[in-house]
Short mmCIF file of C-alpha atoms in Angstrom, two decimals:
data_model
loop_
_atom_site.label_atom_id
_atom_site.label_comp_id
_atom_site.label_asym_id
_atom_site.label_seq_id
_atom_site.Cartn_x
_atom_site.Cartn_y
_atom_site.Cartn_z
CA CYS A 80 -0.31 -21.24 -4.67
CA PHE A 81 0.57 -19.53 -1.34
CA SER A 82 -1.57 -18.26 0.67
CA SER A 83 -3.25 -14.76 0.00
CA SER A 84 -2.13 -13.07 3.46
CA LEU A 85 1.18 -12.86 1.25
CA GLU A 86 -0.12 -10.71 -1.03
CA PHE A 87 1.36 -7.47 -1.69
CA LYS A 88 -0.16 -3.96 -1.96
CA LEU A 89 1.31 -2.50 -5.25
CA SER A 90 1.64 0.89 -6.78
CA ARG A 91 2.66 1.66 -10.76
CA ILE A 92 5.69 3.80 -9.13
CA PRO A 93 9.07 2.73 -11.22
CA LEU A 94 12.20 2.62 -9.66
CA LEU A 95 15.53 4.10 -10.84
CA GLY A 96 17.01 1.60 -13.43
CA HIS A 97 14.22 -0.55 -14.11
CA LYS A 98 11.81 0.13 -16.28
CA MET A 99 7.61 -1.01 -15.33
CA ASP A 100 6.72 -4.01 -16.65
CA ASP A 101 3.57 -6.44 -16.11
CA THR A 102 5.66 -8.52 -14.12
CA VAL A 103 7.28 -6.42 -11.59
CA SER A 104 4.67 -3.92 -8.97
CA ALA A 105 6.30 -1.97 -5.78
CA PRO A 106 4.43 -2.16 -2.68
CA GLU A 107 2.28 1.38 -2.03
CA ALA A 108 4.17 3.03 1.15
CA PRO A 109 1.59 2.86 3.52
CA ALA A 110 2.35 -1.02 3.44
CA CYS A 111 5.25 -0.51 6.29
CA LEU A 112 3.19 0.66 8.37
CA GLU A 113 0.58 -2.11 8.24
CA PRO A 114 0.12 -3.68 12.01
CA GLY A 115 1.16 -7.51 12.91
CA THR A 116 3.82 -8.80 14.47
CA SER A 117 7.24 -10.54 12.51
CA ALA A 118 5.48 -13.54 13.73
CA GLN A 119 1.93 -12.93 12.04
CA ARG A 120 3.12 -11.60 9.15
CA GLY A 121 6.22 -12.62 8.25
CA ARG A 122 9.54 -10.57 8.31
CA LYS A 123 9.91 -7.56 5.91
CA ILE A 124 12.48 -7.59 3.58
CA PHE A 125 13.16 -4.52 1.82
CA ILE A 126 15.02 -5.00 -1.55
CA SER A 127 16.27 -1.18 -3.14
CA LEU A 128 18.08 1.05 -1.21
CA SER A 129 16.63 3.30 -4.11
CA GLY A 130 13.31 3.31 -3.22
CA LEU A 131 13.75 3.58 0.34
CA LEU A 132 15.87 6.80 -0.40
CA ARG A 133 12.96 8.41 -1.52
CA GLU A 134 10.58 7.70 0.76
CA GLY A 135 11.82 10.00 3.58
CA GLU A 136 12.81 9.70 7.64
CA ALA A 137 8.94 9.25 8.13
CA TYR A 138 8.61 5.71 6.74
CA TRP A 139 12.41 4.85 7.72
CA LYS A 140 11.25 4.61 11.76
CA ALA A 141 8.84 2.46 10.59
CA ILE A 142 10.81 -0.42 9.13
CA PRO A 143 10.20 -3.09 11.65
CA ASP A 144 13.31 -3.75 13.67
CA ASP A 145 14.40 -6.75 12.95
CA ALA A 146 14.25 -6.06 9.07
CA LEU A 147 16.04 -7.26 6.18
CA PHE A 148 17.96 -5.23 3.54
CA PHE A 149 18.80 -6.71 0.96
CA PHE A 150 20.86 -4.56 -1.46
CA GLY A 151 22.55 -4.97 -4.84
CA SER A 152 24.96 -2.30 -3.98
CA LYS A 153 28.38 -2.47 -3.35
CA ARG A 154 28.82 -1.32 0.43
CA SER A 155 31.30 1.48 -0.81
CA TRP A 156 28.63 3.37 -2.98
CA VAL A 157 27.11 4.22 0.54
CA PHE A 158 30.52 4.47 3.23
CA PRO A 159 32.36 5.38 0.04
CA GLU A 160 36.75 6.34 1.75
CA THR A 161 38.65 6.56 -0.86
CA ASP A 162 38.77 8.90 -3.04
CA ALA A 163 38.53 6.52 -5.84
CA GLU A 164 34.99 4.70 -3.97
CA LYS A 165 33.48 8.34 -3.74
CA LYS A 166 33.58 9.31 -7.04
CA GLU A 167 32.02 5.76 -8.00
CA SER A 168 30.12 6.48 -5.50
CA ARG A 169 28.71 9.99 -7.04
CA GLN A 170 28.78 8.17 -10.42
CA GLN A 171 26.32 5.56 -9.32
CA ASN A 172 23.81 7.53 -7.01
CA ARG A 173 24.91 10.89 -5.16
CA GLN A 174 21.97 10.82 -3.21
CA TYR A 175 23.80 7.33 -1.18
CA THR A 176 25.82 9.92 0.24
CA SER A 177 23.78 12.97 0.60
CA GLU A 178 23.28 14.65 4.58
CA THR A 179 19.80 13.83 4.04
CA ASN A 180 19.49 10.21 3.89
CA ALA A 181 22.46 10.09 6.58
CA PRO A 182 19.31 8.44 9.21
CA MET A 183 19.30 5.62 6.43
CA ARG A 184 23.05 5.06 6.71
CA ASP A 185 23.09 4.95 10.08
CA LEU A 186 19.78 2.31 9.95
CA ILE A 187 22.19 0.17 8.15
CA LEU A 188 24.71 0.62 10.57
CA ALA A 189 22.50 -1.08 13.32
CA LYS A 190 21.14 -3.45 10.69
CA GLU A 191 24.40 -4.67 10.01
CA ALA A 192 25.85 -5.12 13.52
CA ARG A 193 23.22 -7.12 13.81
CA GLY A 194 23.91 -8.71 10.33
CA GLU A 195 20.22 -8.23 9.00
CA VAL A 196 22.01 -6.68 5.49
CA PHE A 197 23.62 -8.04 2.46
CA TRP A 198 25.01 -6.08 -0.09
CA LEU A 199 25.10 -8.08 -3.37
CA LYS A 200 28.03 -6.84 -5.92
CA PRO A 201 31.22 -7.89 -3.07
CA PRO A 202 33.88 -5.16 -2.50
CA GLY A 203 36.14 -4.81 -5.16
CA PHE A 204 33.78 -5.05 -8.00
CA VAL A 205 34.31 -3.63 -11.02
CA TYR A 206 30.75 -2.98 -12.44
CA ASN A 207 30.33 -2.35 -15.30
CA GLY A 208 26.67 -0.68 -15.44
CA SER A 209 24.45 -3.38 -16.73
CA LEU A 210 21.16 -4.52 -15.04
CA TYR A 211 22.55 -8.46 -15.30
CA HIS A 212 26.39 -7.19 -14.92
CA GLY A 213 27.09 -9.51 -10.81
CA HIS A 214 29.42 -11.81 -9.73
CA PRO A 215 28.91 -14.96 -9.98
CA ASP A 216 29.26 -16.20 -6.59
CA ALA A 217 26.91 -12.81 -5.18
CA PHE A 218 23.71 -15.54 -4.83
CA PRO A 219 25.63 -18.16 -2.98
CA LYS A 220 26.48 -16.20 -0.29
CA ALA A 221 23.05 -14.57 -0.30
CA SER A 222 21.96 -17.94 0.11
CA GLU A 223 24.76 -18.68 3.13
CA TRP A 224 23.33 -14.97 4.43
CA LEU A 225 19.59 -16.14 5.03
CA GLN A 226 20.11 -19.43 5.81
CA ALA A 227 22.13 -17.63 8.88
CA LEU A 228 19.11 -15.47 10.21
CA THR A 229 15.83 -17.20 12.12
CA ASP A 230 12.42 -16.88 9.63
CA PRO A 231 10.21 -15.46 13.02
CA VAL A 232 6.97 -17.29 11.36
CA THR A 233 8.67 -20.89 12.37
CA GLY A 234 11.22 -20.79 14.83
CA LYS A 235 13.54 -22.26 12.00
CA PRO A 236 16.53 -21.22 9.90
CA TYR A 237 15.32 -19.81 6.72
CA SER A 238 15.87 -22.32 3.57
CA PRO A 239 18.80 -21.91 1.17
CA LEU A 240 17.86 -19.67 -2.24
CA ARG A 241 17.01 -22.33 -4.78
CA LEU A 242 19.73 -21.74 -7.43
CA ASP A 243 19.33 -24.80 -9.34
CA PRO A 244 18.27 -24.60 -12.68
CA GLN A 245 16.71 -27.40 -13.19
CA TRP A 246 14.36 -26.74 -10.10
CA TRP A 247 13.05 -23.50 -12.25
CA LYS A 248 12.91 -25.71 -15.63
CA THR A 249 11.28 -28.53 -14.02
CA THR A 250 9.29 -28.25 -10.17
CA PHE A 251 8.26 -23.88 -10.85
CA ARG A 252 4.65 -23.45 -11.49
CA ALA A 253 4.13 -20.07 -13.56
CA CYS A 254 0.65 -20.35 -11.95
CA ASP A 255 2.71 -20.05 -8.00
CA ALA A 256 4.42 -16.83 -9.28
CA LYS A 257 4.18 -13.90 -7.11
CA ARG A 258 6.59 -10.64 -9.23
CA ASP A 259 7.73 -13.04 -12.17
CA LYS A 260 7.39 -16.13 -13.72
CA ARG A 261 9.89 -16.18 -16.86
CA VAL A 262 11.51 -18.52 -16.01
CA GLU A 263 15.14 -17.79 -18.14
CA THR A 264 15.02 -14.67 -16.39
CA ILE A 265 15.13 -16.23 -13.40
CA VAL A 266 17.51 -18.47 -13.64
CA MET A 267 20.17 -15.38 -15.24
CA ASN A 268 19.38 -13.00 -12.85
CA PHE A 269 21.17 -15.22 -9.87
CA GLN A 270 23.89 -17.27 -12.20
CA ASN A 271 25.27 -14.04 -13.04
CA GLY A 272 24.45 -12.51 -9.62
CA ALA A 273 22.56 -9.65 -11.19
CA HIS A 274 19.50 -7.53 -9.23
CA ASP A 275 16.92 -7.13 -11.41
CA TYR A 276 13.78 -6.59 -8.77
CA GLY A 277 11.08 -8.85 -10.68
CA PRO A 278 13.44 -12.62 -10.24
CA VAL A 279 15.03 -11.57 -6.82
CA MET A 280 11.63 -11.31 -6.07
CA GLU A 281 10.46 -14.75 -6.71
CA LEU A 282 13.53 -16.16 -5.90
CA LEU A 283 13.27 -14.61 -2.91
CA HIS A 284 9.36 -16.03 -2.57
CA GLN A 285 10.08 -19.09 -4.25
CA SER A 286 12.73 -19.86 -1.45
CA CYS A 287 11.25 -18.24 1.61
CA PRO A 288 7.87 -17.79 0.90
CA THR A 289 7.33 -15.83 4.26
CA LEU A 290 9.03 -13.20 3.62
CA ASP A 291 7.78 -10.17 2.99
CA ILE A 292 9.35 -8.76 0.35
CA MET A 293 9.51 -5.17 0.07
CA TRP A 294 11.41 -2.55 -2.95
#
């Protein structure tokens, strides 16, 4: 199993739309403030925009400059332009466009300009509200995005995401699991293009183990 330096600090606070169980835990807010450069600790990747919005501006200011955002939402939910997009955004989460959260939107825009943001649901995707509903091309595109980024620990591009179901069925070992050991669920999640936190975190960890994965 991987070094304990990659272990996450945990809390038991469930996020919106996700049930807490024994396979998934969330880091405490102070974990974002722990010392150490990305080259020492690994680059942080935040996978929940809803979770970040609940933390507040003081927390956002402590996010490392090179941190990555890997959000399961559509970009138009956060930056709606048409009346239809604004309606859909309100239906998903009114906090996305709240004036209080304008600093987070500014941070997202700054990171987008540097290629540090990935939206799992593509433009025009009609989401039915199901946890495992997504676009089948989502994770192959996410893999391409990661491979275009440099891992500060190794100085090389990140490895591709492990999207071969056979690897998960024959090579993956439950003792190596950090967030989820349910192979069928992990495979279903990335094949569907879904954003269940446990499977997403396990996929990221097994593919790019230097990433410091945050809710």
